[in-house]
Coordinates of C-alpha atoms (C1' of nucleotides) in Angstrom, one line a residue:
Chain A
M24 CA 24.5 -22.3 -41.6
L25 CA 21.1 -23.0 -42.5
E26 CA 20.5 -23.4 -38.6
A27 CA 21.9 -20.3 -37.9
K28 CA 19.7 -18.6 -40.4
L29 CA 16.7 -20.5 -39.0
A30 CA 17.4 -19.4 -35.3
M31 CA 18.0 -15.8 -36.7
S32 CA 14.5 -15.6 -38.5
E33 CA 13.1 -17.1 -35.5
A34 CA 14.4 -14.3 -33.4
M35 CA 13.5 -11.8 -35.8
V36 CA 10.9 -9.5 -34.5
R37 CA 8.2 -8.3 -37.1
V38 CA 5.4 -6.3 -35.8
R39 CA 2.6 -4.3 -37.3
F40 CA 0.2 -1.6 -36.7
A41 CA -3.0 -2.3 -38.6
P42 CA -5.5 0.4 -38.3
S43 CA -8.6 0.4 -40.2
P44 CA -9.3 3.8 -42.1
T45 CA -12.9 4.0 -40.6
G46 CA -12.0 7.2 -38.4
Y47 CA -9.0 9.0 -37.3
P48 CA -6.7 7.5 -34.8
H49 CA -7.0 8.4 -31.1
L50 CA -4.8 8.2 -28.1
G51 CA -5.5 4.6 -27.7
N52 CA -4.8 3.6 -31.3
I53 CA -1.6 5.6 -31.4
R54 CA -0.4 4.0 -28.0
T55 CA -0.8 0.6 -29.7
A56 CA 1.3 1.8 -32.7
L57 CA 3.8 3.3 -30.3
F58 CA 4.3 0.0 -28.2
N59 CA 4.7 -2.1 -31.6
W60 CA 7.1 0.7 -32.9
V61 CA 9.2 0.8 -29.7
F62 CA 9.2 -3.0 -29.3
A63 CA 10.5 -3.3 -33.0
R64 CA 13.2 -0.7 -32.5
H65 CA 14.2 -2.3 -29.1
N66 CA 14.7 -5.5 -30.9
N67 CA 16.2 -4.2 -34.1
G68 CA 13.2 -5.6 -35.8
F69 CA 10.5 -4.5 -38.3
F70 CA 7.6 -2.2 -37.8
I71 CA 5.1 -2.7 -40.6
L72 CA 2.1 -0.7 -41.5
R73 CA -1.0 -2.1 -42.9
I74 CA -4.3 -0.5 -43.6
E75 CA -7.0 -2.7 -43.0
D76 CA -9.6 -1.4 -45.4
T77 CA -12.0 -4.1 -45.8
D78 CA -15.2 -2.3 -44.7
V79 CA -16.2 -0.4 -47.8
A80 CA -19.3 0.9 -46.1
R81 CA -17.6 2.5 -43.2
L82 CA -14.6 3.8 -45.0
V83 CA -13.8 7.6 -44.1
E84 CA -12.5 9.7 -46.8
G85 CA -9.1 10.9 -45.9
A86 CA -8.7 8.7 -42.8
T87 CA -5.6 6.9 -44.2
D88 CA -3.8 10.4 -44.7
V89 CA -4.8 11.2 -41.3
I90 CA -3.3 7.8 -40.0
L91 CA 0.0 8.4 -41.9
E92 CA 0.3 11.9 -40.5
S93 CA -0.3 10.9 -37.0
L94 CA 2.4 8.2 -37.2
R95 CA 4.8 10.7 -38.8
W96 CA 4.0 13.4 -36.3
L97 CA 5.3 11.1 -33.6
G98 CA 8.1 9.8 -35.5
L99 CA 6.8 6.3 -35.7
D100 CA 8.4 5.4 -39.1
W101 CA 7.4 2.3 -40.7
D102 CA 9.9 -0.3 -42.4
E103 CA 7.2 -1.8 -44.7
G104 CA 4.1 -0.8 -46.0
P105 CA 1.6 0.8 -46.1
Y106 CA -0.1 -2.5 -47.4
F107 CA -3.7 -2.1 -48.2
Q108 CA -6.0 -5.2 -47.7
S109 CA -8.2 -3.9 -50.5
Q110 CA -5.4 -4.7 -52.9
R111 CA -5.0 -8.3 -51.6
L112 CA -8.4 -9.6 -51.9
E113 CA -7.2 -12.6 -54.0
L114 CA -5.0 -13.8 -51.1
Y115 CA -8.2 -13.9 -48.8
R116 CA -10.2 -15.6 -51.3
E117 CA -7.7 -18.4 -51.9
A118 CA -7.6 -19.0 -48.2
A119 CA -11.4 -19.2 -47.9
D120 CA -11.5 -21.3 -50.8
R121 CA -9.0 -23.8 -49.3
L122 CA -11.0 -24.0 -46.1
L123 CA -14.2 -24.5 -48.2
K124 CA -12.6 -27.4 -50.0
Q125 CA -11.4 -28.9 -46.7
E126 CA -14.9 -28.5 -45.3
L127 CA -13.6 -26.4 -42.5
A128 CA -15.9 -23.5 -43.7
Y129 CA -19.2 -23.4 -45.5
K130 CA -21.4 -20.9 -47.5
C131 CA -24.3 -19.5 -45.5
Y132 CA -27.2 -18.1 -47.4
C133 CA -29.0 -16.6 -44.4
S134 CA -30.4 -13.0 -44.9
T135 CA -29.3 -10.2 -42.7
E136 CA -32.8 -9.8 -41.7
R137 CA -33.0 -13.4 -40.6
L138 CA -29.9 -13.1 -38.5
E139 CA -30.9 -9.9 -37.1
S140 CA -34.2 -11.4 -35.9
M141 CA -32.6 -14.4 -34.6
R142 CA -30.3 -12.3 -32.6
Q143 CA -33.2 -10.3 -31.2
E144 CA -35.2 -13.5 -30.2
Q145 CA -31.8 -14.9 -28.6
M146 CA -31.3 -11.6 -26.6
K147 CA -34.9 -11.7 -25.6
R148 CA -34.5 -15.3 -24.2
K149 CA -31.3 -13.9 -22.5
Q150 CA -29.4 -16.5 -24.7
P151 CA -25.9 -15.3 -25.8
P152 CA -26.3 -14.1 -29.5
G153 CA -24.8 -16.0 -32.3
Y154 CA -25.2 -17.7 -35.5
D155 CA -27.5 -20.6 -35.2
R156 CA -25.7 -22.8 -37.9
R157 CA -28.6 -23.2 -39.8
C158 CA -26.4 -23.5 -43.2
R159 CA -23.8 -25.5 -41.7
N160 CA -25.1 -28.7 -42.6
L161 CA -27.1 -28.0 -45.7
T162 CA -27.6 -31.0 -48.1
R163 CA -26.1 -30.9 -51.7
E164 CA -29.7 -30.3 -53.0
Q165 CA -30.5 -27.5 -50.5
R166 CA -27.4 -25.9 -51.4
A167 CA -28.1 -26.1 -55.2
E168 CA -31.5 -24.7 -54.6
M169 CA -30.1 -21.7 -52.6
E170 CA -27.5 -21.1 -55.3
A171 CA -30.1 -21.2 -58.0
S172 CA -32.2 -18.7 -56.2
G173 CA -29.5 -16.2 -56.7
I174 CA -28.4 -15.4 -53.2
T175 CA -24.8 -14.4 -52.7
P176 CA -23.5 -16.4 -49.8
V177 CA -21.0 -15.5 -47.1
V178 CA -18.4 -18.1 -46.1
R179 CA -18.4 -19.1 -42.4
F180 CA -15.8 -20.8 -40.4
K181 CA -16.9 -24.1 -39.1
S182 CA -15.9 -23.7 -35.3
P183 CA -15.5 -26.8 -33.4
L184 CA -18.6 -27.7 -31.3
E185 CA -16.8 -28.9 -28.4
G186 CA -13.5 -28.9 -26.9
Q187 CA -11.2 -25.9 -25.8
T188 CA -8.9 -23.5 -27.6
S189 CA -6.3 -21.8 -25.7
F190 CA -3.0 -19.8 -26.2
N191 CA -0.4 -18.2 -24.2
D192 CA -0.7 -14.6 -24.0
L193 CA 2.7 -12.8 -23.2
L194 CA 1.0 -10.4 -20.8
R195 CA -1.7 -12.7 -19.2
G196 CA -0.5 -16.1 -19.6
Q197 CA -2.7 -19.2 -20.6
I198 CA -6.0 -18.1 -21.9
I199 CA -8.8 -20.7 -22.4
F200 CA -11.9 -20.4 -24.3
E201 CA -14.6 -23.3 -24.3
N202 CA -15.3 -23.7 -28.1
S203 CA -19.0 -24.1 -27.4
T204 CA -19.1 -20.4 -26.6
L205 CA -17.7 -19.8 -30.2
D206 CA -20.1 -19.2 -33.3
D207 CA -19.4 -19.8 -36.7
F208 CA -18.2 -16.4 -37.8
V209 CA -18.0 -14.9 -41.2
L210 CA -14.7 -15.2 -43.3
L211 CA -15.7 -13.8 -46.4
K212 CA -18.6 -11.3 -46.7
S213 CA -21.0 -11.3 -49.6
D214 CA -19.4 -8.3 -51.3
G215 CA -16.3 -10.4 -51.7
Y216 CA -14.3 -8.7 -49.1
P217 CA -12.8 -10.5 -46.1
T218 CA -13.7 -9.9 -42.6
Y219 CA -11.1 -8.8 -40.0
H220 CA -10.6 -12.3 -38.8
L221 CA -9.7 -13.7 -42.0
A222 CA -7.7 -10.8 -43.5
N223 CA -5.8 -10.5 -40.4
I224 CA -4.6 -14.0 -40.1
V225 CA -3.7 -14.4 -43.7
D226 CA -1.8 -11.2 -43.5
D227 CA 0.1 -11.8 -40.4
H228 CA 1.2 -15.1 -41.7
L229 CA 2.1 -14.0 -45.2
M230 CA 4.0 -10.9 -43.6
E231 CA 5.7 -13.1 -41.1
I232 CA 4.5 -11.3 -38.3
S233 CA 6.3 -12.4 -35.1
H234 CA 4.2 -10.8 -32.4
V235 CA 0.7 -9.3 -32.4
L236 CA 0.7 -6.5 -29.8
R237 CA -2.9 -5.3 -30.0
A238 CA -5.5 -3.9 -27.5
D239 CA -7.4 -5.7 -25.0
E240 CA -10.6 -5.5 -26.9
W241 CA -9.2 -8.2 -29.3
L242 CA -8.8 -10.8 -26.7
S243 CA -12.3 -12.2 -27.0
S244 CA -11.6 -12.9 -30.9
A245 CA -8.2 -14.5 -30.3
P246 CA -9.5 -18.0 -30.1
R247 CA -11.1 -17.6 -33.5
H248 CA -7.8 -16.5 -34.7
V249 CA -5.9 -19.4 -33.1
L250 CA -8.5 -21.7 -34.6
L251 CA -8.2 -20.2 -38.0
Y252 CA -4.4 -20.5 -37.8
Q253 CA -4.6 -24.1 -36.9
A254 CA -7.2 -24.8 -39.8
L255 CA -5.0 -23.2 -42.2
G256 CA -2.0 -25.2 -40.9
W257 CA 0.0 -22.2 -39.9
Q258 CA 1.9 -21.3 -36.9
P259 CA 0.3 -18.4 -35.0
P260 CA 2.4 -15.5 -33.8
Q261 CA 2.8 -14.7 -30.2
F262 CA 0.1 -12.7 -28.7
A263 CA 0.0 -9.8 -26.2
H264 CA -3.0 -8.1 -25.5
L265 CA -2.4 -4.6 -24.4
P266 CA -4.3 -2.7 -21.6
M267 CA -6.9 -0.3 -23.1
I268 CA -6.9 3.4 -22.5
L269 CA -10.2 4.5 -21.1
G270 CA -11.9 7.9 -21.1
A271 CA -12.5 10.0 -17.9
D272 CA -15.7 8.0 -17.3
R273 CA -13.6 4.8 -17.6
S274 CA -15.2 3.5 -20.9
K275 CA -13.7 2.7 -24.2
L276 CA -12.4 5.9 -25.9
S277 CA -14.7 7.1 -28.5
K278 CA -15.8 10.3 -30.2
R279 CA -17.6 11.0 -27.0
H280 CA -14.4 11.8 -25.3
G281 CA -13.6 15.3 -26.7
A282 CA -10.4 15.7 -28.6
T283 CA -10.0 12.2 -29.8
A284 CA -7.9 12.5 -33.0
I285 CA -4.2 12.5 -32.1
T286 CA -3.8 15.1 -34.7
E287 CA -5.9 17.4 -32.5
Y288 CA -3.3 17.5 -29.8
Q289 CA -1.0 18.5 -32.3
E290 CA -3.2 21.5 -33.0
Q291 CA -3.6 22.1 -29.5
G292 CA -0.1 22.7 -29.1
Y293 CA 1.3 19.4 -27.7
L294 CA 5.0 18.4 -28.8
P295 CA 5.2 15.0 -30.3
E296 CA 8.2 14.4 -27.9
A297 CA 6.1 15.0 -24.9
M298 CA 3.2 12.9 -26.3
F299 CA 5.6 10.1 -26.9
N300 CA 6.7 10.2 -23.5
F301 CA 3.3 10.7 -22.1
L302 CA 2.0 7.7 -24.1
V303 CA 4.6 5.1 -23.3
L304 CA 3.8 5.7 -19.7
L305 CA 0.4 4.7 -20.1
G306 CA 0.9 1.0 -19.5
W307 CA 4.6 0.8 -19.2
A308 CA 7.0 2.0 -16.6
L309 CA 10.6 1.9 -16.1
D310 CA 10.9 2.0 -12.4
D311 CA 9.6 3.5 -9.4
K312 CA 10.5 7.2 -10.2
T313 CA 11.3 7.9 -13.8
E314 CA 8.8 9.9 -15.6
L315 CA 10.9 11.8 -18.2
L316 CA 12.5 9.6 -20.8
T317 CA 14.0 10.4 -24.0
R318 CA 13.0 8.4 -27.2
E319 CA 16.5 6.7 -27.1
E320 CA 16.0 5.6 -23.4
I321 CA 12.4 4.3 -24.0
I322 CA 13.7 2.1 -26.8
K323 CA 16.5 1.0 -24.8
H324 CA 14.6 -0.1 -21.8
F325 CA 11.3 -1.1 -23.2
S326 CA 10.1 -4.6 -22.5
L327 CA 6.9 -6.4 -22.6
E328 CA 7.5 -7.7 -19.1
R329 CA 6.9 -4.3 -17.7
I330 CA 3.6 -3.4 -19.4
S331 CA 0.9 -3.5 -17.0
R332 CA -2.3 -5.5 -17.4
A333 CA -4.9 -3.0 -16.1
A334 CA -6.6 -0.5 -18.4
A335 CA -5.4 3.3 -17.8
V336 CA -7.6 6.3 -17.7
F337 CA -6.1 9.0 -19.7
N338 CA -5.0 11.9 -17.6
K339 CA -4.8 15.1 -19.4
D340 CA -3.5 17.3 -16.7
K341 CA -0.4 15.1 -16.5
L342 CA -0.1 15.4 -20.1
E343 CA -0.3 19.1 -19.9
W344 CA 2.5 19.2 -17.1
M345 CA 4.7 17.1 -19.2
N346 CA 4.2 19.2 -22.2
G347 CA 5.2 22.3 -20.3
V348 CA 8.4 20.5 -19.2
Y349 CA 9.3 19.7 -22.6
L350 CA 8.5 23.2 -23.7
R351 CA 10.8 24.9 -21.2
G352 CA 13.5 22.2 -22.1
L353 CA 13.5 23.5 -25.6
S354 CA 16.2 26.1 -26.7
S355 CA 14.7 29.3 -27.1
E356 CA 15.3 29.2 -30.8
E357 CA 13.6 26.0 -31.0
F358 CA 10.8 27.1 -28.9
A359 CA 10.1 30.2 -31.2
Q360 CA 10.2 28.1 -34.3
R361 CA 7.7 25.8 -32.9
A362 CA 5.5 28.8 -31.6
I363 CA 5.6 31.0 -34.5
P364 CA 2.7 29.0 -36.4
F365 CA 0.5 29.2 -33.5
L366 CA 1.2 33.1 -33.2
E367 CA 0.5 33.5 -37.0
K368 CA -2.7 31.7 -36.7
D369 CA -4.2 32.9 -33.3
L370 CA -3.1 36.4 -32.7
Q371 CA -5.9 38.7 -33.4
T372 CA -6.1 39.7 -37.0
A373 CA -5.6 43.4 -36.3
I374 CA -2.0 42.6 -35.9
N375 CA 0.1 42.8 -39.1
R376 CA 1.6 39.6 -40.5
P377 CA 4.2 38.4 -41.1
L378 CA 5.3 39.0 -37.7
D379 CA 8.5 40.7 -36.9
I380 CA 10.6 37.6 -36.4
G381 CA 13.4 39.6 -34.5
Y382 CA 11.0 40.9 -32.2
V383 CA 9.2 37.3 -31.6
R384 CA 12.7 35.9 -30.9
Q385 CA 13.0 38.7 -28.0
L386 CA 9.9 37.9 -26.2
M387 CA 9.5 34.4 -26.8
P388 CA 11.7 33.3 -23.5
L389 CA 8.9 35.3 -21.5
A390 CA 6.2 33.0 -22.8
Q391 CA 8.3 30.0 -22.8
E392 CA 8.5 30.0 -19.0
R393 CA 4.8 30.1 -18.8
A394 CA 3.3 28.2 -21.5
R395 CA 1.9 24.6 -20.9
T396 CA 1.1 24.3 -24.7
L397 CA 1.9 26.2 -27.7
A398 CA -1.6 27.2 -28.2
E399 CA -1.3 29.2 -25.1
V400 CA 1.6 31.3 -26.5
P401 CA -0.6 33.8 -28.4
Q402 CA -2.7 34.5 -25.6
L403 CA 0.2 34.9 -23.3
S404 CA 2.2 37.3 -25.5
E405 CA -0.6 39.2 -27.4
F406 CA 0.0 42.4 -25.4
F407 CA 3.6 42.6 -26.9
F408 CA 2.0 42.9 -30.2
V409 CA -1.4 45.0 -30.0
E410 CA -1.1 48.7 -30.9
E411 CA -3.5 50.0 -28.3
L412 CA -4.1 48.2 -25.0
E413 CA -7.6 47.5 -24.2
Y414 CA -8.3 47.3 -20.4
D415 CA -10.5 48.6 -17.8
V416 CA -9.4 51.7 -15.9
G417 CA -10.3 50.1 -12.7
L418 CA -7.2 47.7 -13.2
L419 CA -4.9 50.8 -12.8
L420 CA -6.8 51.7 -9.4
S421 CA -7.0 48.2 -7.9
K422 CA -4.2 49.0 -5.6
T423 CA -4.0 52.9 -5.4
D424 CA -6.3 55.9 -5.6
K425 CA -6.6 58.0 -8.7
A426 CA -4.3 60.8 -7.5
E427 CA -1.6 58.5 -6.6
A428 CA -1.6 56.6 -9.8
I429 CA -1.5 59.8 -11.9
R430 CA 1.4 61.1 -9.8
S431 CA 3.1 57.7 -10.2
L432 CA 2.8 57.4 -13.8
Q433 CA 3.9 61.0 -14.3
A434 CA 6.9 60.5 -12.5
S435 CA 7.6 57.3 -14.4
V436 CA 7.3 58.9 -17.6
A437 CA 9.8 61.6 -16.7
R438 CA 12.2 58.8 -15.5
M439 CA 11.6 57.0 -18.6
D440 CA 12.2 59.8 -20.9
S441 CA 15.7 60.4 -19.6
L442 CA 16.8 56.8 -19.6
K443 CA 19.4 56.0 -22.2
D444 CA 20.2 52.2 -21.4
W445 CA 16.8 50.5 -22.0
N446 CA 17.6 47.0 -20.4
A447 CA 15.9 45.3 -17.6
A448 CA 18.7 45.8 -14.9
P449 CA 18.9 49.6 -15.5
L450 CA 15.3 49.9 -15.6
E451 CA 15.0 48.2 -12.1
A452 CA 17.8 50.3 -10.8
V453 CA 15.5 53.4 -11.9
F454 CA 12.3 52.2 -10.7
R455 CA 13.1 50.7 -7.4
P456 CA 14.4 53.9 -6.0
L457 CA 11.5 55.7 -7.6
A458 CA 8.9 53.6 -5.7
E459 CA 10.6 54.6 -2.3
E460 CA 10.5 58.3 -3.4
L461 CA 6.7 57.9 -4.0
K462 CA 6.5 56.0 -0.8
L463 CA 4.9 53.1 -2.4
K464 CA 5.5 49.4 -1.9
T465 CA 7.2 47.8 -4.8
G466 CA 4.2 45.5 -5.2
V467 CA 1.8 48.4 -5.6
F468 CA 3.9 50.7 -7.8
F469 CA 5.0 47.8 -10.1
G470 CA 1.8 46.5 -10.2
L471 CA 0.3 49.8 -11.5
L472 CA 3.1 49.9 -14.2
R473 CA 2.3 46.6 -15.0
V474 CA -1.2 47.2 -15.9
A475 CA -0.1 50.3 -17.6
V476 CA 2.5 48.5 -19.9
T477 CA 0.5 45.0 -20.4
G478 CA -2.9 45.9 -19.7
R479 CA -3.0 42.9 -17.1
T480 CA -2.4 42.2 -13.6
A481 CA -0.6 38.8 -14.3
A482 CA 2.3 39.0 -17.0
P483 CA 5.9 38.3 -17.2
P484 CA 8.5 40.3 -14.9
L485 CA 8.0 43.9 -15.4
F486 CA 11.3 44.9 -16.3
Q487 CA 11.9 42.2 -18.8
T488 CA 8.8 42.9 -20.5
M489 CA 9.5 46.6 -20.8
E490 CA 12.9 46.0 -22.2
V491 CA 11.4 43.8 -24.9
L492 CA 8.8 46.3 -25.5
G493 CA 11.2 49.1 -26.1
K494 CA 11.2 52.6 -24.8
E495 CA 8.8 54.1 -27.4
R496 CA 5.9 51.6 -26.7
C497 CA 6.4 51.8 -23.0
L498 CA 6.1 55.6 -23.1
K499 CA 3.3 55.6 -25.3
R500 CA 1.4 53.1 -23.0
L501 CA 2.0 55.1 -19.8
R502 CA 0.7 58.1 -21.5
A503 CA -2.2 56.0 -22.6
A504 CA -2.9 55.0 -19.1
L505 CA -2.6 58.7 -17.9
D506 CA -5.3 59.6 -20.4
K507 CA -7.5 56.9 -19.1
L508 CA -7.2 58.2 -15.6
V509 CA -7.4 62.0 -16.4
V510 CA -10.6 61.8 -18.5
Chain B
rG26 C1' -27.7 -13.0 -20.5
rC27 C1' -23.0 -15.7 -21.8
rC28 C1' -17.5 -15.5 -22.4
rC29 C1' -13.0 -13.2 -21.4
rC30 C1' -9.7 -9.8 -19.1
rC31 C1' -8.5 -6.6 -14.9
rA32 C1' -8.3 -4.7 -9.5
rU33 C1' -2.3 -0.4 -5.1
rC34 C1' -3.8 7.3 -3.5
rG35 C1' -8.9 11.2 -7.4
rU36 C1' -5.4 9.9 -12.0
rC37 C1' -0.8 7.2 -14.2
rU38 C1' 2.2 3.9 -11.6
rA39 C1' 6.6 1.3 -8.3
rG40 C1' 6.0 -3.2 -5.7
rG41 C1' 6.5 -9.8 -8.1
rG42 C1' 6.4 -13.6 0.3
rG43 C1' 10.0 -10.4 5.0
rA44 C1' 14.0 -4.2 2.7
rC45 C1' 6.4 -1.4 3.5
rU46 C1' 5.2 3.0 9.4
rA47 C1' 3.4 0.9 0.8
rG48 C1' 7.6 4.5 -3.1
rG49 C1' 7.5 8.3 -7.2
rA50 C1' 4.6 11.5 -10.8
rC51 C1' 0.1 14.5 -12.1
rG52 C1' -3.6 17.1 -9.6
rU53 C1' -5.1 19.4 -4.7
rC54 C1' -3.9 22.1 -0.1
rA55 C1' -0.1 24.9 2.7
rG56 C1' 4.7 27.5 3.1
rC57 C1' 9.1 29.5 1.1
rC58 C1' 11.2 32.5 -3.2
rU59 C1' 9.0 36.9 -5.4
rU60 C1' 7.1 43.3 -8.5
rU61 C1' 2.2 39.9 -10.5
rC62 C1' 1.9 35.3 -13.2
rA63 C1' 4.6 31.1 -14.2
rA64 C1' 8.7 28.2 -12.8
rG65 C1' 11.3 26.3 -8.8
rC66 C1' 11.9 24.5 -3.7
rU67 C1' 9.7 22.4 0.9
rG68 C1' 5.7 20.0 3.4
rA69 C1' 0.7 17.9 4.0
rA70 C1' -3.6 15.1 2.9
rG71 C1' -4.4 10.8 0.0
rA72 C1' -4.4 3.9 -2.0
rC73 C1' -3.2 -2.2 -1.2
rA74 C1' -12.0 -3.4 -2.9
rG75 C1' -14.0 -7.3 0.8
rG76 C1' -13.8 -12.3 2.8
rG77 C1' -11.6 -16.8 3.2
rA78 C1' -7.1 -20.0 2.5
rU79 C1' -1.6 -21.1 2.3
rU80 C1' 2.5 -19.4 5.2
rC81 C1' 6.4 -18.0 11.0
rG82 C1' 5.1 -13.8 7.8
rA83 C1' 1.0 -11.5 2.5
rA84 C1' -0.1 -5.5 -1.3
rU85 C1' 2.6 -9.7 -3.4
rU86 C1' 0.3 -17.0 -3.9
rC87 C1' -4.8 -19.7 -4.2
rC88 C1' -10.2 -19.5 -4.0
rC89 C1' -14.9 -16.7 -3.4
rU90 C1' -17.6 -12.2 -3.7
rU91 C1' -17.7 -7.4 -5.2
rG92 C1' -16.6 -3.7 -8.6
rG93 C1' -14.7 -2.0 -13.4
rG94 C1' -13.7 -2.9 -18.6
rG95 C1' -14.1 -5.5 -23.2
rG96 C1' -16.5 -8.9 -26.5
rC97 C1' -20.8 -11.6 -28.2
rA98 C1' -22.1 -8.1 -36.7
rC99 C1' -21.9 -9.8 -43.9
rC100 C1' -17.2 -3.6 -38.0
rA101 C1' -12.6 -3.5 -37.3

RNA sequence: GCCCCCAUCGUCUAGGGGACUAGGACGUCAGCCUUUCAAGCUGAAGACAGGGAUUCGAAUUCCCUUGGGGGCACCA
């Protein structure tokens, strides 16, 4: 019984996403969250959210909210948390005290100025920068002296001076570091807050995290973490360092790369389901051909073994394509629902709000076929809403001369006037023969009508557009076009 | 400078010794469809970084070089 329980808890997957609220999460951060979440769901495990707010100086107001919002947007629900490290300071202090007591850590009184100039000097001499361990072996007297001078010390870890530290990375195999390349890093800052290294280890242990799936950039500090686990006598979790997502210039994603915050993609009209699908494909693939997968399929098939080791460059074109596919896959009702906020927000202010929902529903399918993002919908459909079309007369005359355009439009007005059944099919049944009568190619004639009716040369199919616009609007617009030509 | 990771079309990737004249997707180009646009369909161009080694056989294994990335804070 006990054994069964042990085996079970051993197999229990508990992963965490542990962002720091020093900025808004970008694609890379969220991809890490997503891999953790999918891994948890695949294994019927737990996905834990932990906010690593131990840097008081760099804390960004509202960042935590944006983190939560980003996760919610993508449907990455968490089973525990959010925990806040700022509320757990006592735990880190206890761990640091223990290490101090066991002489596995020591207090360091060096000033930041000294450390800075030391680093400068090391760089100048092309030496690897790192703490020179001046305080590592202070005598009792020296320490008393420092304490007396009122300096608030930091606590540093006593890294082993020789030997190796290694661990098995689930993606990369055995990773070995020479201890001599590690310096005595800080565990506890002088403000009483822990550094990432300490807090991370304490929490991962206390929260019984089974797998740490984090970005590649952490690989270099992994030996410090392993050493810390050893010093504290704890079993380290399994590590997997995920490939990073790079910007188009192949460097680490940062503010420089434009739309970094994931919430901006929401504003730009991307669907969370498309983003989810796209993101999982950045570093993971099911097979040699599947690109489109539902969330359920992803959960079902996800595995660490199929994660690639190489960093990936974010390819926005592909995201856009995929978003378009998801957009077209929506029911027209669903599409309308999602597009309406964008219409309300971006349609020109001269257009009355609230919009006529019935009318919106009618025209949405025409935009749905063409949009790659929801943000494009207002632009694609604006001509449906404006009272007066604004366009250059020249557009009417791009394929015909003036006399012919006038003659054609007049004939069209006459036919329209007498048309009872205002639908795409009957409209086409009227205008196709009319083109023949006018001795115009359909391309030319329909092109003329298109400009008159939409003010553009590129628009949804003419007769469907006319159907949605309605007889009154169409007549009005043809007459407006005639006015433009006659004047 | 030191340490670590990585390396297949422009980009995302499949490939885990013979099934590879290296597959798919985005993008690009061409054609078809067509009242324009979009979508769709068909096709084309496009990659195993280089050099050694192992092997009957290497995109696949090993080594070196080169290239790219990351780290080296009282930041995470």
